[in-house]
PDB file of C-alpha atoms in Angstrom:
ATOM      1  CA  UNK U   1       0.000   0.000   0.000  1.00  0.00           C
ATOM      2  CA  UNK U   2       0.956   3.570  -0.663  1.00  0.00           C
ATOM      3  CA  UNK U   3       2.826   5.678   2.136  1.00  0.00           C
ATOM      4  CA  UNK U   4       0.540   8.693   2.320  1.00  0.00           C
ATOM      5  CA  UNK U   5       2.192  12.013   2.712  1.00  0.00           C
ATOM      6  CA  UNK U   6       0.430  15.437   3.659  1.00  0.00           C
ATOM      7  CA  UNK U   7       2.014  19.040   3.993  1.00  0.00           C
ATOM      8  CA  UNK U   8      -0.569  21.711   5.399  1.00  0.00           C
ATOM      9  CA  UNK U   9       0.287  24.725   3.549  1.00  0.00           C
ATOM     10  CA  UNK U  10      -0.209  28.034   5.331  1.00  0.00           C
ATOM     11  CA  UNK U  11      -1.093  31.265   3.742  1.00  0.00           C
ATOM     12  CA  UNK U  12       2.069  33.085   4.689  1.00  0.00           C
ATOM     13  CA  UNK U  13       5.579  32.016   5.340  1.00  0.00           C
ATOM     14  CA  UNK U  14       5.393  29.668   9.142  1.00  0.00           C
ATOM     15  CA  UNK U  15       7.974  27.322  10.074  1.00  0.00           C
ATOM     16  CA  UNK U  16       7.160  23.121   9.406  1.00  0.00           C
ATOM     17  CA  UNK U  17       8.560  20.141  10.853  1.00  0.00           C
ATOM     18  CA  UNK U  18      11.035  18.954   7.112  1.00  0.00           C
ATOM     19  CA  UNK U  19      10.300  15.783   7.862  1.00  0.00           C
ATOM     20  CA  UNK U  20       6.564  16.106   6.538  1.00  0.00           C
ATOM     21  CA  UNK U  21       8.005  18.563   3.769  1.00  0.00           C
ATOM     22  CA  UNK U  22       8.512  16.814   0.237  1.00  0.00           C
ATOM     23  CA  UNK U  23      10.738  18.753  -1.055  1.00  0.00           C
ATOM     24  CA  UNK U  24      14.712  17.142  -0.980  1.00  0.00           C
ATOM     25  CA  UNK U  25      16.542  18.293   2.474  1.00  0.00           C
ATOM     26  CA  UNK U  26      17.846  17.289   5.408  1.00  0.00           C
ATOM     27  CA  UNK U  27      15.364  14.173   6.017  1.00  0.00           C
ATOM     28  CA  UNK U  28      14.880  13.233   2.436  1.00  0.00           C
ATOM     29  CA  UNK U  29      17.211  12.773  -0.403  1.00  0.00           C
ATOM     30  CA  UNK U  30      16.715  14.196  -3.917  1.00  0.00           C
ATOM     31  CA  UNK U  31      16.109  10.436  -5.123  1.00  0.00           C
ATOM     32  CA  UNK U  32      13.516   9.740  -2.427  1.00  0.00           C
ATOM     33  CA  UNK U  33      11.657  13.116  -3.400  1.00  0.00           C
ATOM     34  CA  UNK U  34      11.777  12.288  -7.098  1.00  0.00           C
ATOM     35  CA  UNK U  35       9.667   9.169  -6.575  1.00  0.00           C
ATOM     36  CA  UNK U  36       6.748  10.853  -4.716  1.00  0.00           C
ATOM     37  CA  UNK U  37       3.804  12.117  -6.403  1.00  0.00           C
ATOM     38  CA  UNK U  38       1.766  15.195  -4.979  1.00  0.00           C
ATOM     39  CA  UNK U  39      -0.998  17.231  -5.734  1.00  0.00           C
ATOM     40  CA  UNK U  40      -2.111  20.327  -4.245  1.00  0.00           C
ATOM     41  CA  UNK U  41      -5.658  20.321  -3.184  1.00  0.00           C
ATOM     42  CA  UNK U  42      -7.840  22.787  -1.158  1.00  0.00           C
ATOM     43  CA  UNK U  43      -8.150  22.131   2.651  1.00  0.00           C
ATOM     44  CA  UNK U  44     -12.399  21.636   1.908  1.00  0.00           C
ATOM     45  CA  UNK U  45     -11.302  18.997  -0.491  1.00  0.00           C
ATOM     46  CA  UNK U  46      -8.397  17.295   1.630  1.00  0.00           C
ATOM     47  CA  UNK U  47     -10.465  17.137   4.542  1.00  0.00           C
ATOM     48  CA  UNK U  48     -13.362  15.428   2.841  1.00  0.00           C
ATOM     49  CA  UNK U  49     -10.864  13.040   1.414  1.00  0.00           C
ATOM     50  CA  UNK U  50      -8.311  12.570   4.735  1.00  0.00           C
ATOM     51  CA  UNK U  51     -10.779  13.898   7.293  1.00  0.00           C
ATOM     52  CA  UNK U  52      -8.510  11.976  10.494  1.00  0.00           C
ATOM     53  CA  UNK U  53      -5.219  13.769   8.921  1.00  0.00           C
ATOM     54  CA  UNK U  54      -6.426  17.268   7.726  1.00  0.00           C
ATOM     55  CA  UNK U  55      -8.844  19.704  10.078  1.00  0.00           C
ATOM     56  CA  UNK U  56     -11.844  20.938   9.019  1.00  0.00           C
ATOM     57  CA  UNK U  57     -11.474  24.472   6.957  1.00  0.00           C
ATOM     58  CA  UNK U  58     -11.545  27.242   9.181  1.00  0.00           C
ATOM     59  CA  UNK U  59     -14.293  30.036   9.519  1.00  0.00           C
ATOM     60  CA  UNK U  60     -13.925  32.756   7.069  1.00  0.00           C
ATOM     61  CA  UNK U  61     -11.806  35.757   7.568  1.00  0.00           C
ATOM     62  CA  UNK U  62      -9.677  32.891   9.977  1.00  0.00           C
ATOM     63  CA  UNK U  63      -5.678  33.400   9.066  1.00  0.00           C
ATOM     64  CA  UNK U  64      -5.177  29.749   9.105  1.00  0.00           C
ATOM     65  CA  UNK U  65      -4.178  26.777   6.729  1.00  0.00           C
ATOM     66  CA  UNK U  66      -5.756  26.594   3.643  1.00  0.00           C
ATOM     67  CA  UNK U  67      -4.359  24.201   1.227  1.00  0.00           C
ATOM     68  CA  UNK U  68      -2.620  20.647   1.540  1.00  0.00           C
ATOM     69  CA  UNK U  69       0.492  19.112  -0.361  1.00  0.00           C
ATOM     70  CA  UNK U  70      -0.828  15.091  -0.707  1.00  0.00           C
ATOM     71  CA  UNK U  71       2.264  12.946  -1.785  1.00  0.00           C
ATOM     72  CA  UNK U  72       1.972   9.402  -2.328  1.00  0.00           C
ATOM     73  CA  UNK U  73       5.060   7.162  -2.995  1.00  0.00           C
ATOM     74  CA  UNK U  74       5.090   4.921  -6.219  1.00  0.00           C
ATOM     75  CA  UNK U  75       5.056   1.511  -6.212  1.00  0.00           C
ATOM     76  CA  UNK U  76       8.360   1.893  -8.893  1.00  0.00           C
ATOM     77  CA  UNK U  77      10.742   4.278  -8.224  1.00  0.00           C
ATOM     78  CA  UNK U  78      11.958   6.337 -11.248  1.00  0.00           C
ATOM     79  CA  UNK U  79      13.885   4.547 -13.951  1.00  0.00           C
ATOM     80  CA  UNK U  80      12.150   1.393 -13.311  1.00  0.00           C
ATOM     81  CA  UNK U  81       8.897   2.089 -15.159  1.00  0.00           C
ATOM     82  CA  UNK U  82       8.882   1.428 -19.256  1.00  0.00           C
ATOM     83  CA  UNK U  83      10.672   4.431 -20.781  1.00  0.00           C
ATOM     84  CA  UNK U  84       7.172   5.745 -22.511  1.00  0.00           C
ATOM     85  CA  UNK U  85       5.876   5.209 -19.125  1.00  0.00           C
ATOM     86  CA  UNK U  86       8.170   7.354 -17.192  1.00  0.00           C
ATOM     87  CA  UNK U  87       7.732  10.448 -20.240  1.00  0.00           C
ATOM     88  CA  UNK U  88       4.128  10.413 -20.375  1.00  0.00           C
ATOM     89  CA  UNK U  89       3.838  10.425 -16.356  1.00  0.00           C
ATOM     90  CA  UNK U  90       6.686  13.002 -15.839  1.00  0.00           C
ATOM     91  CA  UNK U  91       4.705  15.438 -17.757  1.00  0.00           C
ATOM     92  CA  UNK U  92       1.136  14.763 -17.328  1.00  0.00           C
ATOM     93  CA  UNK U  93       0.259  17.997 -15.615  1.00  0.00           C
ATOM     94  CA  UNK U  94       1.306  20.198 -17.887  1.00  0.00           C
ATOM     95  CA  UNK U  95      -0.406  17.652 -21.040  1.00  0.00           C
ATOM     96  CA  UNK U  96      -3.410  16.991 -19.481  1.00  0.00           C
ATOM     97  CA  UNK U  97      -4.131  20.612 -18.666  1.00  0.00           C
ATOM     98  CA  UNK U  98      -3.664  21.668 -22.310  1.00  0.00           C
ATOM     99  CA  UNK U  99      -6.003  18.916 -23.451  1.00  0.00           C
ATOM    100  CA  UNK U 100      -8.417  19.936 -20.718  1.00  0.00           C
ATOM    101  CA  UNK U 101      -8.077  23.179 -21.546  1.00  0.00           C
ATOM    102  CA  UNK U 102      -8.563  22.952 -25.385  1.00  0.00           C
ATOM    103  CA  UNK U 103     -11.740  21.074 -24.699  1.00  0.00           C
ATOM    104  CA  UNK U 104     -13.431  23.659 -22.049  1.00  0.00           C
ATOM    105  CA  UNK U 105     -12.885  26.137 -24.832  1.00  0.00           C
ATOM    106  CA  UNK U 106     -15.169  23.584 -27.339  1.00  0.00           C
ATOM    107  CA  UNK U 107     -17.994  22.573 -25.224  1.00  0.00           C
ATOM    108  CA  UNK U 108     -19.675  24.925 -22.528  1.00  0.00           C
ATOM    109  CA  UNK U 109     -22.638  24.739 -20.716  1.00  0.00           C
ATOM    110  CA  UNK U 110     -24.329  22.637 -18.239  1.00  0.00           C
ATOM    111  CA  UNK U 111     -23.118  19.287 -19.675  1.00  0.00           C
ATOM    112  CA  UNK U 112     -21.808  15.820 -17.978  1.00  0.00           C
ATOM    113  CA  UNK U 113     -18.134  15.281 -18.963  1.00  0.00           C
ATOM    114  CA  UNK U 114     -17.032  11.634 -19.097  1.00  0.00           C
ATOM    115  CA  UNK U 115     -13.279  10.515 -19.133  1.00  0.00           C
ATOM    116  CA  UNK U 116     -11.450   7.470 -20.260  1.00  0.00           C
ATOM    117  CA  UNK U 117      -7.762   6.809 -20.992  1.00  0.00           C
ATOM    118  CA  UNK U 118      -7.128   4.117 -24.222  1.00  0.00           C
ATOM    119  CA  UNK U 119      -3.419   3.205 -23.125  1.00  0.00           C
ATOM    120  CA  UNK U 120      -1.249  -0.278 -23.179  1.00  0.00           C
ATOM    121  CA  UNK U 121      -0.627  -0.133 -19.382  1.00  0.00           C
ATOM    122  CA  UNK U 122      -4.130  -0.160 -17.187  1.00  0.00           C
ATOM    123  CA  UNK U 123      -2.292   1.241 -14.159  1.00  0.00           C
ATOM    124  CA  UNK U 124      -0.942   4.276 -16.196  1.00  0.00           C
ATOM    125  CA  UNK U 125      -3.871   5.205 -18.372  1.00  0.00           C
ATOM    126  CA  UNK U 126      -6.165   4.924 -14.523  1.00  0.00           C
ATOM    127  CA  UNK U 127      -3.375   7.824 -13.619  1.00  0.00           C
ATOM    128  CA  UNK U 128      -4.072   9.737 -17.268  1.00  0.00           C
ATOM    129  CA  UNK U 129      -7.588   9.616 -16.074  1.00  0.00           C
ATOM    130  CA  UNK U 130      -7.597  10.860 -12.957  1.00  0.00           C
ATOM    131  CA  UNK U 131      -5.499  13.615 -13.755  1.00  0.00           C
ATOM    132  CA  UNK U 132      -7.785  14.714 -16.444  1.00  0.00           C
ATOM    133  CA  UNK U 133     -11.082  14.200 -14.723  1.00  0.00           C
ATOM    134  CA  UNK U 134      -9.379  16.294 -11.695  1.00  0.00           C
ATOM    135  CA  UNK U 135      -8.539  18.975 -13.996  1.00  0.00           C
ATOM    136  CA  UNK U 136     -11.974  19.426 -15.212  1.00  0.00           C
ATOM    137  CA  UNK U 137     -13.610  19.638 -11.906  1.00  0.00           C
ATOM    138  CA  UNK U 138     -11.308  22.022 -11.113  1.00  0.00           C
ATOM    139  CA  UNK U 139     -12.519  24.173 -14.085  1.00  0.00           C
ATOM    140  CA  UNK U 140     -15.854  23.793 -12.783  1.00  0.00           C
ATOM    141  CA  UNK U 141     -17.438  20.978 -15.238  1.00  0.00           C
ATOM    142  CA  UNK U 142     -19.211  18.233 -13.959  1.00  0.00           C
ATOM    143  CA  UNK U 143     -17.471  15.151 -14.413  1.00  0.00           C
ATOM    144  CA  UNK U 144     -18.634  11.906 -14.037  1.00  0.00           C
ATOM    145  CA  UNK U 145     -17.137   8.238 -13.059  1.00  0.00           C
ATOM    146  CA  UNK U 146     -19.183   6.794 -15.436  1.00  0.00           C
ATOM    147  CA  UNK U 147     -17.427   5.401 -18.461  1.00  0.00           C
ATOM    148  CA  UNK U 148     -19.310   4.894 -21.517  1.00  0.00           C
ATOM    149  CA  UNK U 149     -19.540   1.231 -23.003  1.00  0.00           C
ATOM    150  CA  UNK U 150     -20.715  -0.112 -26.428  1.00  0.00           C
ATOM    151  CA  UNK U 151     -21.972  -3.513 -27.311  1.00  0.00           C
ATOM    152  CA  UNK U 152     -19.104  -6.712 -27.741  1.00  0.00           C
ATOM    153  CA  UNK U 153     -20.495  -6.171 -31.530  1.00  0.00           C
ATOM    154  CA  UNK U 154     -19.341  -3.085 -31.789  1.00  0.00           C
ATOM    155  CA  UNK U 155     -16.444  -2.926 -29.886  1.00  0.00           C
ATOM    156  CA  UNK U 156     -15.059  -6.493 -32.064  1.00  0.00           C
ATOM    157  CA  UNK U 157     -15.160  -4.122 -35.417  1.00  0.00           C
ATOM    158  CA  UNK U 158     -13.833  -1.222 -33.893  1.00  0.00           C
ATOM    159  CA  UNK U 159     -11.168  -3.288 -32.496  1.00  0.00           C
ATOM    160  CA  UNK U 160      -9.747  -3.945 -35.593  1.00  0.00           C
ATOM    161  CA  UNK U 161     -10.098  -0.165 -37.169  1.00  0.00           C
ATOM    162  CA  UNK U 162      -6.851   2.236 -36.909  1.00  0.00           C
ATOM    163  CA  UNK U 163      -7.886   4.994 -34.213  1.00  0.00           C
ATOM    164  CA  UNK U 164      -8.060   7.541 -36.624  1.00  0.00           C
ATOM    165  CA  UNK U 165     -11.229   6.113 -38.176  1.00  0.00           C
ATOM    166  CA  UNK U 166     -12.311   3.773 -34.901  1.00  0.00           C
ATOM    167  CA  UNK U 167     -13.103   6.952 -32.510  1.00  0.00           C
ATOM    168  CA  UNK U 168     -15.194   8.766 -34.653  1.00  0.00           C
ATOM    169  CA  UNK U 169     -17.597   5.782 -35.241  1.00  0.00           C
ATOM    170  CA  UNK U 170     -17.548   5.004 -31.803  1.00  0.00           C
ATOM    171  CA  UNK U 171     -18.732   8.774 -31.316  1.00  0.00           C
ATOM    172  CA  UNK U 172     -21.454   7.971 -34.102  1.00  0.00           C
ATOM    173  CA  UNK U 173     -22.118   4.775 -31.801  1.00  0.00           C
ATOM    174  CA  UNK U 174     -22.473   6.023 -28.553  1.00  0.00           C
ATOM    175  CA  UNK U 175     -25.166   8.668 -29.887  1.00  0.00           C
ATOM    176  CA  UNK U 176     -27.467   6.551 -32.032  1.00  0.00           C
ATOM    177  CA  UNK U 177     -27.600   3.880 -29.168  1.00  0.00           C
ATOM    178  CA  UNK U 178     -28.032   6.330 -26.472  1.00  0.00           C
ATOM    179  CA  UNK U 179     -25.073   5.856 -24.503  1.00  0.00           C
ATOM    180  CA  UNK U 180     -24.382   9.445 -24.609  1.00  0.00           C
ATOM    181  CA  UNK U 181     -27.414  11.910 -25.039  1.00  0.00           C
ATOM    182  CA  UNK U 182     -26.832  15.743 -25.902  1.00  0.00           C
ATOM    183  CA  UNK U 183     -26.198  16.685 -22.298  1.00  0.00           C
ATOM    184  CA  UNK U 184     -23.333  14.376 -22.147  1.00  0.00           C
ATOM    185  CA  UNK U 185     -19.638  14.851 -23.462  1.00  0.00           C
ATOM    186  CA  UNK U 186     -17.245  12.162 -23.449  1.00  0.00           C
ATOM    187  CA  UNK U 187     -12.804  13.327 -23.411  1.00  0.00           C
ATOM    188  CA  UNK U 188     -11.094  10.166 -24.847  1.00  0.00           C
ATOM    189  CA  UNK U 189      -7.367  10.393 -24.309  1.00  0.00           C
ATOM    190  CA  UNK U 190      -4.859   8.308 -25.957  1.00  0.00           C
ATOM    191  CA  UNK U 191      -1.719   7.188 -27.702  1.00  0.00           C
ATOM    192  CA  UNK U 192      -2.464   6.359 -31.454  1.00  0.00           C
ATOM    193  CA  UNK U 193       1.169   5.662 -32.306  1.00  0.00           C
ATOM    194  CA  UNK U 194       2.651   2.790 -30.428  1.00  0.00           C
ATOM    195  CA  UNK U 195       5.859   4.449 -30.655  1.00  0.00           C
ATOM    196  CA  UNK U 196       4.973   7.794 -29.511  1.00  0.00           C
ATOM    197  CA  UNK U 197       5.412   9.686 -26.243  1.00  0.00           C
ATOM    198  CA  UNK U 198       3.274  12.216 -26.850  1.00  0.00           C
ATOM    199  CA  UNK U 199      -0.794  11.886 -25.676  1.00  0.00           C
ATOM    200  CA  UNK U 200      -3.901  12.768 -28.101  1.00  0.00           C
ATOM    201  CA  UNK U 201      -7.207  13.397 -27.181  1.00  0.00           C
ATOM    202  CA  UNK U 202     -10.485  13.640 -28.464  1.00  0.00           C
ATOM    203  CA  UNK U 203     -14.040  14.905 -27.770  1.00  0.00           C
ATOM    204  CA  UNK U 204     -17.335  13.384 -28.579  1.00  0.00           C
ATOM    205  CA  UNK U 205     -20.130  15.221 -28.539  1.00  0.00           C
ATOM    206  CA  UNK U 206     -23.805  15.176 -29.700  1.00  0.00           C
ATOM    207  CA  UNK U 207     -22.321  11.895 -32.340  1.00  0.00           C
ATOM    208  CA  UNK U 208     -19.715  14.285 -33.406  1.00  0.00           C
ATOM    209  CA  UNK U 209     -15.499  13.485 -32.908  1.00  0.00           C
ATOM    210  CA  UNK U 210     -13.535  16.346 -32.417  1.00  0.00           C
ATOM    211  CA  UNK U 211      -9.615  15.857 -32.726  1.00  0.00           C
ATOM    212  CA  UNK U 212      -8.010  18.113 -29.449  1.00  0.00           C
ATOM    213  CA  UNK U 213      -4.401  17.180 -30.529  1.00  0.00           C
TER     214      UNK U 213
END
């Protein structure tokens, strides 16, 4: 099971014990901060997750913590993961928030986003995912866990189309059978090139496949 690590952040400079700090120092080496992964959340949000670890948020106009660091430590440390692996997860941020970002800017409204990741390694594409459904709450869409699913005949002849051609008709397929309905939106992520490093994304909408990148 994963160590959990969290870092109260306070709203101005105030001294913290380093050895809950995850940045490389005195208690922690560089290597041993490298294989930690952390994500800032607000102290609403960390509470509801960790409610024995973080307090409940203070009263407003309070001067007290506000956000926490959450690190967890990975099962691999770094250079033991497949190369693509280690590329794609070193810069997910920054990629998933430009393919969240490019597809806020085509779909507004009060619509239900759905996420899914289409990569070779189940335990990395769940990460793609929840980095990209956490992104989108975070821009104030409503995201669901919901993933949507088409019949074994459909999937068996989109299985054997390239993905340039299978996620469009899938799009076409999730709309005439009324998996998705016009208040939904479903973000597909994925490689397309085996050999790539680099992530592409879609967005299906109203039976209509939109290439992000």
């Amino acid at each position: 099971m994963e160590t959990l690590l969290i870092m109260l952040l306070m709203p101005l400079p105030v001294f913290m014990g380093r050895a809950h700090d995850p940045a490389p120092g005195i208690f922690q080496s560089k290597e041993e901060a490298r294989n930690l992964e952390c994500m800032r959340l607000s102290q609403a949000e960390a509470h509801e997750r960790y409610p024995g670890q973080v307090p409940e948020p203070p009263a407003r106009g309070t001067w007290e913590v506000t956000d926490a660091l959450t690190c967890t430590r990975r099962f691999m440390r770094n250079g033991e993961r497949p190369a693509r692996d280690e590329v794609i997860l070193s810069s997910l941020r920054r990629s998933v928030g430009d393919i969240t970002q490019a597809a806020s800017a085509v779909e507004a409204g009060e619509l239900i986003w759905h996420v899914d990741t289409f990569y070779p390694e189940p335990a990395v594409a769940a990460k793609i995912s929840v980095a990209a459904k956490t992104e989108l709450v975070e821009r104030g869409r409503k995201v669901s866990d919901r993933v949507p699913v088409l019949a074994a005949g459909d999937i068996a002849v989109l299985w054997k189309m390239p993905p340039k051609q299978a996620f469009p008709l899938a799009c076409q397929r999730y709309f005439a059978e009324g998996v998705l309905t016009e208040r939904d939106v479903f973000l597909g992520v994925m490689i397309v090139d085996p050999r790539e490093t680099g992530l592409h994304a879609g967005l299906c909408a109203r039976g209509e496949w939109k290439w992000l990148q």
